[in-house]
Amino acid sequence: RCAGFYVMAATGLSGSPGTGQRCFGQPLTIWKDARTWWPTVKPMGEAVACPPLPKTLWSQLGPIRVRVVKRLPKGKGLPPEADDFGDYDPKTRRIRILASLDPWAQWQTLRHEWVHMIIFDAGFHNAFNEDQIEAVCDLVGTALVGEMRNAP
């Protein structure tokens, strides 16, 4: 995939997705998503403790409930092998995150869904197609969690 190749090239990954890769000498865990491959590099030095997920998030249009759930319904149009880690519903103003995910993967999913909320609340969902929106959510969500994990 172009997106997976781009992520691999931009982060200095070697090997093919899902094969015990290394990034700048660090071992990786690869998360396979319906659209991209996610590299997660363990921070150098002591790992930052993962904080619990919040129960609500702030939004300019009102609070967003955050719920950790055992399963999510399969998204429309996704292939059977696709994984949904979370979702955002603008009508009910809530984000759901899978309970079975690693705590840092829950945070990354939360931030991804939070970006969906920002895009929707600002009306930008009308300006971009679904693949473009997913790419922005992936990029920003990953960057925010990377900053959390590597904060001094």
Coordinates of N, CA and C in Angstrom, one line a residue:
R1 N 0.8 -1.2 0.0 CA 0.0 0.0 0.0 C 0.9 1.2 0.0
C2 N 0.4 2.3 -0.7 CA 1.1 3.5 -0.7 C 1.3 4.1 0.7
A3 N 0.2 4.1 1.5 CA 0.2 4.7 2.8 C 1.2 4.0 3.7
G4 N 1.1 2.7 3.7 CA 2.1 1.9 4.5 C 3.5 2.1 4.1
F5 N 3.8 2.2 2.7 CA 5.1 2.4 2.3 C 5.6 3.8 2.7
Y6 N 4.7 4.8 2.6 CA 5.1 6.1 3.0 C 5.4 6.2 4.5
V7 N 4.6 5.5 5.4 CA 4.9 5.5 6.8 C 6.2 4.8 7.1
M8 N 6.5 3.7 6.3 CA 7.7 3.0 6.5 C 8.9 3.8 6.1
A9 N 8.8 4.5 5.0 CA 9.9 5.3 4.5 C 10.1 6.5 5.4
A10 N 9.1 7.2 5.8 CA 9.2 8.4 6.6 C 9.7 8.1 8.0
T11 N 9.6 6.9 8.5 CA 10.0 6.6 9.9 C 11.3 5.8 9.9
G12 N 11.9 5.4 8.7 CA 13.1 4.7 8.7 C 12.9 3.2 8.9
L13 N 11.8 2.7 8.7 CA 11.5 1.2 8.9 C 12.2 0.4 7.8
S14 N 12.6 -0.8 8.2 CA 13.2 -1.7 7.2 C 12.4 -3.0 7.3
G15 N 12.4 -3.7 6.2 CA 11.6 -5.0 6.1 C 10.2 -4.7 5.5
S16 N 9.4 -5.7 5.5 CA 8.0 -5.6 5.0 C 7.1 -5.5 6.2
P17 N 5.9 -4.9 6.1 CA 5.0 -4.8 7.2 C 4.7 -6.1 7.9
G18 N 4.8 -6.1 9.2 CA 4.4 -7.2 10.0 C 5.5 -8.2 10.2
T19 N 6.8 -7.9 9.8 CA 7.9 -8.9 10.0 C 8.9 -8.4 10.9
G20 N 8.8 -8.4 12.2 CA 9.8 -8.1 13.2 C 10.7 -7.0 12.8
Q21 N 10.2 -5.9 12.4 CA 11.1 -4.8 11.9 C 11.8 -4.1 13.0
R22 N 12.7 -3.2 12.6 CA 13.4 -2.4 13.5 C 13.4 -1.0 12.9
C23 N 13.3 0.0 13.8 CA 13.3 1.4 13.4 C 14.4 2.1 14.1
F24 N 15.4 2.6 13.4 CA 16.5 3.2 14.0 C 17.1 2.3 15.2
G25 N 17.1 1.0 14.9 CA 17.7 0.1 15.9 C 16.7 -0.4 17.0
Q26 N 15.5 0.2 17.0 CA 14.6 -0.2 18.1 C 13.6 -1.2 17.5
P27 N 13.2 -2.3 18.3 CA 12.2 -3.2 17.8 C 10.8 -2.6 17.7
L28 N 10.0 -3.0 16.8 CA 8.7 -2.4 16.6 C 7.6 -3.4 16.8
T29 N 6.5 -2.9 17.2 CA 5.2 -3.6 17.2 C 4.4 -3.0 16.0
I30 N 3.9 -3.8 15.1 CA 3.1 -3.3 14.0 C 1.7 -3.6 14.2
W31 N 0.9 -2.5 14.1 CA -0.6 -2.6 14.2 C -1.1 -2.6 12.8
K32 N -1.9 -3.6 12.4 CA -2.5 -3.5 11.0 C -3.8 -2.9 11.1
D33 N -4.0 -1.9 10.3 CA -5.3 -1.2 10.3 C -5.9 -1.5 8.9
A34 N -7.1 -1.1 8.7 CA -7.7 -1.3 7.3 C -7.1 -0.5 6.3
R35 N -6.4 0.5 6.6 CA -5.8 1.4 5.6 C -4.3 1.5 5.7
T36 N -3.7 1.4 6.8 CA -2.2 1.6 7.0 C -1.6 0.6 8.0
W37 N -0.3 0.7 8.0 CA 0.4 -0.1 9.1 C 0.9 0.9 10.1
W38 N 0.8 0.6 11.4 CA 1.2 1.5 12.4 C 2.5 1.1 13.1
P39 N 3.5 1.8 13.0 CA 4.7 1.5 13.8 C 4.6 2.1 15.2
T40 N 4.9 1.3 16.2 CA 5.0 1.8 17.6 C 6.4 1.5 18.1
V41 N 7.2 2.5 18.4 CA 8.5 2.3 18.9 C 8.5 2.5 20.4
K42 N 9.1 1.6 21.1 CA 9.2 1.7 22.5 C 10.2 2.9 22.8
P43 N 9.8 3.8 23.7 CA 10.7 5.0 24.0 C 12.0 4.5 24.6
M44 N 13.1 5.3 24.3 CA 14.4 4.9 24.8 C 14.3 5.4 26.3
G45 N 15.1 4.7 27.1 CA 15.1 5.0 28.6 C 13.9 4.4 29.2
E46 N 13.5 5.0 30.4 CA 12.4 4.6 31.1 C 11.1 4.9 30.3
A47 N 10.2 3.9 30.3 CA 8.9 4.1 29.6 C 8.0 5.0 30.5
V48 N 7.3 5.9 29.9 CA 6.4 6.8 30.6 C 5.1 5.9 30.9
A49 N 4.6 6.1 32.2 CA 3.5 5.3 32.6 C 2.3 5.8 31.7
C50 N 1.4 4.9 31.3 CA 0.3 5.2 30.5 C -0.9 5.6 31.4
P51 N -1.3 6.9 31.3 CA -2.4 7.3 32.1 C -3.8 6.7 31.7
P52 N -4.7 6.7 32.6 CA -6.0 6.1 32.3 C -6.7 7.0 31.2
L53 N -7.6 6.4 30.4 CA -8.4 7.2 29.5 C -9.4 8.1 30.2
P54 N -9.6 9.3 29.7 CA -10.6 10.2 30.4 C -12.0 9.6 30.1
K55 N -13.0 10.0 30.9 CA -14.4 9.6 30.7 C -15.1 10.6 29.8
T56 N -14.6 11.8 29.7 CA -15.2 12.8 28.8 C -14.0 13.7 28.2
L57 N -14.3 14.2 27.1 CA -13.4 15.1 26.4 C -14.1 16.4 26.2
W58 N -13.3 17.5 26.1 CA -13.9 18.8 25.8 C -14.1 19.0 24.3
S59 N -15.2 19.7 24.0 CA -15.4 20.1 22.6 C -16.1 21.4 22.6
Q60 N -15.9 22.2 21.6 CA -16.5 23.5 21.5 C -18.0 23.4 21.4
L61 N -18.5 22.2 21.0 CA -20.0 22.0 20.9 C -20.5 21.2 22.1
G62 N -19.7 21.0 23.1 CA -20.2 20.3 24.3 C -19.3 19.1 24.6
P63 N -19.5 18.5 25.8 CA -18.6 17.4 26.2 C -18.9 16.1 25.3
I64 N -17.8 15.3 25.1 CA -17.8 14.1 24.4 C -17.6 13.0 25.4
R65 N -18.5 12.0 25.5 CA -18.4 10.9 26.4 C -17.4 9.9 25.7
V66 N -16.5 9.3 26.6 CA -15.6 8.3 26.1 C -16.0 7.0 26.8
R67 N -16.2 5.9 26.1 CA -16.6 4.6 26.6 C -15.6 3.6 26.1
V68 N -15.2 2.7 27.0 CA -14.4 1.5 26.6 C -15.4 0.4 26.5
V69 N -15.4 -0.3 25.4 CA -16.3 -1.4 25.1 C -15.7 -2.7 24.7
K70 N -16.4 -3.8 24.9 CA -15.8 -5.1 24.6 C -15.8 -5.3 23.1
R71 N -16.8 -4.8 22.3 CA -16.7 -5.0 20.9 C -17.5 -3.8 20.2
L72 N -17.1 -3.6 18.9 CA -17.7 -2.6 18.1 C -18.4 -3.3 16.9
P73 N -19.5 -2.7 16.4 CA -20.1 -3.3 15.2 C -19.1 -3.0 14.0
K74 N -19.1 -3.9 13.1 CA -18.2 -3.8 11.9 C -18.6 -2.5 11.1
G75 N -17.7 -1.7 10.7 CA -18.0 -0.5 10.0 C -18.5 -0.8 8.6
K76 N -19.3 0.0 8.0 CA -19.9 -0.2 6.7 C -18.8 -0.1 5.7
G77 N -18.8 -1.1 4.7 CA -17.9 -1.1 3.6 C -16.5 -1.6 3.9
L78 N -16.3 -2.0 5.2 CA -14.9 -2.5 5.5 C -14.8 -4.0 5.2
P79 N -13.7 -4.4 4.7 CA -13.5 -5.9 4.4 C -13.6 -6.6 5.8
P80 N -13.9 -8.0 5.7 CA -14.0 -8.8 6.9 C -12.7 -8.8 7.8
E81 N -11.6 -8.7 7.2 CA -10.3 -8.7 7.9 C -10.0 -7.4 8.6
A82 N -10.7 -6.3 8.3 CA -10.4 -5.0 8.8 C -10.7 -5.0 10.3
D83 N -9.9 -4.2 11.0 CA -10.2 -4.1 12.5 C -10.6 -2.6 12.8
D84 N -11.7 -2.5 13.5 CA -12.1 -1.2 14.0 C -11.7 -1.2 15.5
F85 N -10.9 -0.2 15.8 CA -10.4 -0.1 17.2 C -11.2 0.9 18.0
G86 N -12.0 1.7 17.3 CA -12.8 2.7 18.0 C -13.7 3.4 17.0
D87 N -14.6 4.2 17.5 CA -15.4 5.0 16.6 C -15.9 6.3 17.3
Y88 N -16.3 7.3 16.5 CA -16.9 8.5 17.0 C -18.2 8.7 16.4
D89 N -19.3 9.0 17.2 CA -20.6 9.2 16.7 C -21.0 10.7 16.9
P90 N -21.0 11.5 15.9 CA -21.4 12.9 16.1 C -22.8 13.1 16.6
K91 N -23.7 12.2 16.3 CA -25.1 12.4 16.7 C -25.3 12.2 18.2
T92 N -24.6 11.2 18.8 CA -24.7 10.9 20.2 C -23.5 11.5 21.0
R93 N -22.6 12.1 20.3 CA -21.4 12.8 20.9 C -20.7 11.9 21.9
R94 N -20.2 10.7 21.3 CA -19.5 9.8 22.1 C -18.4 9.1 21.3
I95 N -17.3 8.7 22.0 CA -16.2 8.0 21.4 C -16.2 6.6 22.1
R96 N -16.1 5.5 21.3 CA -16.0 4.2 21.9 C -14.6 3.6 21.5
I97 N -13.9 3.0 22.5 CA -12.6 2.4 22.3 C -12.7 0.9 22.7
L98 N -12.0 0.0 22.0 CA -12.0 -1.4 22.3 C -11.2 -1.6 23.6
A99 N -11.8 -2.4 24.5 CA -11.2 -2.7 25.8 C -10.0 -3.7 25.6
S100 N -10.0 -4.5 24.5 CA -8.9 -5.5 24.3 C -7.6 -4.9 23.9
L101 N -7.6 -3.6 23.5 CA -6.3 -3.0 23.0 C -5.4 -2.7 24.2
D102 N -4.1 -2.7 23.8 CA -3.0 -2.3 24.7 C -3.4 -0.9 25.2
P103 N -3.0 -0.5 26.4 CA -3.4 0.9 26.9 C -2.9 2.0 26.0
W104 N -1.7 1.9 25.4 CA -1.2 2.9 24.5 C -1.9 2.9 23.2
A105 N -2.3 1.7 22.7 CA -3.2 1.7 21.5 C -4.5 2.3 21.8
Q106 N -5.1 2.1 23.0 CA -6.3 2.8 23.3 C -6.2 4.3 23.2
W107 N -5.0 4.8 23.7 CA -4.8 6.3 23.6 C -4.7 6.7 22.2
Q108 N -4.0 6.0 21.4 CA -3.8 6.3 20.0 C -5.2 6.3 19.3
T109 N -6.0 5.3 19.6 CA -7.3 5.3 19.0 C -8.2 6.4 19.5
L110 N -8.1 6.7 20.8 CA -8.8 7.9 21.3 C -8.5 9.2 20.6
R111 N -7.1 9.4 20.4 CA -6.7 10.6 19.8 C -7.2 10.6 18.3
H112 N -7.1 9.5 17.6 CA -7.6 9.3 16.3 C -9.1 9.8 16.2
E113 N -9.9 9.2 17.1 CA -11.3 9.5 17.1 C -11.6 11.0 17.5
W114 N -10.7 11.5 18.4 CA -10.8 12.9 18.8 C -10.6 13.8 17.6
V115 N -9.7 13.5 16.7 CA -9.5 14.3 15.5 C -10.7 14.2 14.6
H116 N -11.3 13.0 14.5 CA -12.6 12.9 13.8 C -13.6 13.9 14.4
M117 N -13.7 14.0 15.7 CA -14.6 14.9 16.3 C -14.3 16.4 16.0
I118 N -13.0 16.8 16.0 CA -12.6 18.1 15.6 C -13.0 18.4 14.2
I119 N -12.7 17.5 13.3 CA -13.0 17.7 11.9 C -14.5 17.9 11.7
F120 N -15.3 17.0 12.3 CA -16.7 17.1 12.2 C -17.3 18.4 12.8
D121 N -16.9 18.7 14.0 CA -17.4 19.9 14.6 C -17.0 21.2 13.8
A122 N -15.9 21.2 13.2 CA -15.5 22.4 12.4 C -16.1 22.4 11.0
G123 N -16.8 21.3 10.6 CA -17.4 21.2 9.3 C -16.5 20.8 8.2
F124 N -15.3 20.3 8.5 CA -14.3 19.9 7.5 C -14.6 18.6 6.9
H125 N -15.5 17.8 7.5 CA -15.9 16.5 6.9 C -16.5 16.7 5.6
N126 N -17.0 17.9 5.3 CA -17.6 18.2 4.0 C -16.6 18.5 2.9
A127 N -15.4 18.8 3.3 CA -14.4 19.3 2.4 C -13.4 18.2 1.9
F128 N -13.4 17.1 2.6 CA -12.4 16.0 2.3 C -13.1 14.7 2.1
N129 N -12.4 13.8 1.4 CA -13.0 12.4 1.2 C -12.6 11.6 2.4
E130 N -13.1 10.4 2.6 CA -12.9 9.6 3.7 C -11.4 9.2 3.9
D131 N -10.8 8.8 2.8 CA -9.3 8.5 2.9 C -8.5 9.6 3.4
Q132 N -8.8 10.9 2.9 CA -8.0 12.0 3.4 C -8.3 12.3 4.9
I133 N -9.5 12.1 5.3 CA -9.8 12.3 6.7 C -9.1 11.3 7.6
E134 N -9.2 10.0 7.1 CA -8.5 9.0 7.9 C -7.0 9.2 8.0
A135 N -6.4 9.7 6.9 CA -4.9 10.0 6.9 C -4.6 11.1 7.9
V136 N -5.4 12.1 8.0 CA -5.2 13.2 9.0 C -5.4 12.7 10.4
C137 N -6.4 11.9 10.6 CA -6.7 11.4 12.0 C -5.5 10.5 12.4
D138 N -5.0 9.6 11.4 CA -3.9 8.8 11.7 C -2.7 9.6 12.1
L139 N -2.4 10.6 11.3 CA -1.2 11.4 11.5 C -1.2 12.1 12.8
V140 N -2.3 12.8 13.1 CA -2.4 13.6 14.3 C -2.5 12.7 15.6
G141 N -3.3 11.7 15.5 CA -3.4 10.8 16.6 C -2.1 10.1 17.0
T142 N -1.3 9.7 16.0 CA 0.0 9.1 16.2 C 0.9 10.1 16.8
A143 N 1.0 11.3 16.3 CA 1.9 12.3 16.8 C 1.6 12.7 18.3
L144 N 0.3 12.8 18.6 CA -0.1 13.2 20.0 C 0.3 12.1 21.0
V145 N 0.1 10.9 20.6 CA 0.5 9.8 21.5 C 2.0 9.6 21.6
G146 N 2.7 9.8 20.5 CA 4.1 9.8 20.5 C 4.7 10.8 21.5
E147 N 4.1 12.0 21.4 CA 4.5 13.1 22.4 C 4.2 12.7 23.8
M148 N 3.1 12.1 24.1 CA 2.7 11.7 25.4 C 3.8 10.6 25.9
R149 N 4.1 9.7 25.1 CA 5.0 8.6 25.5 C 6.4 9.1 25.7
N150 N 6.8 10.1 25.1 CA 8.2 10.5 25.1 C 8.4 11.8 25.9
A151 N 7.3 12.3 26.6 CA 7.4 13.5 27.4 C 8.4 13.3 28.6
P152 N 9.2 14.3 28.9 CA 10.1 14.1 30.0 C 9.4 14.0 31.4

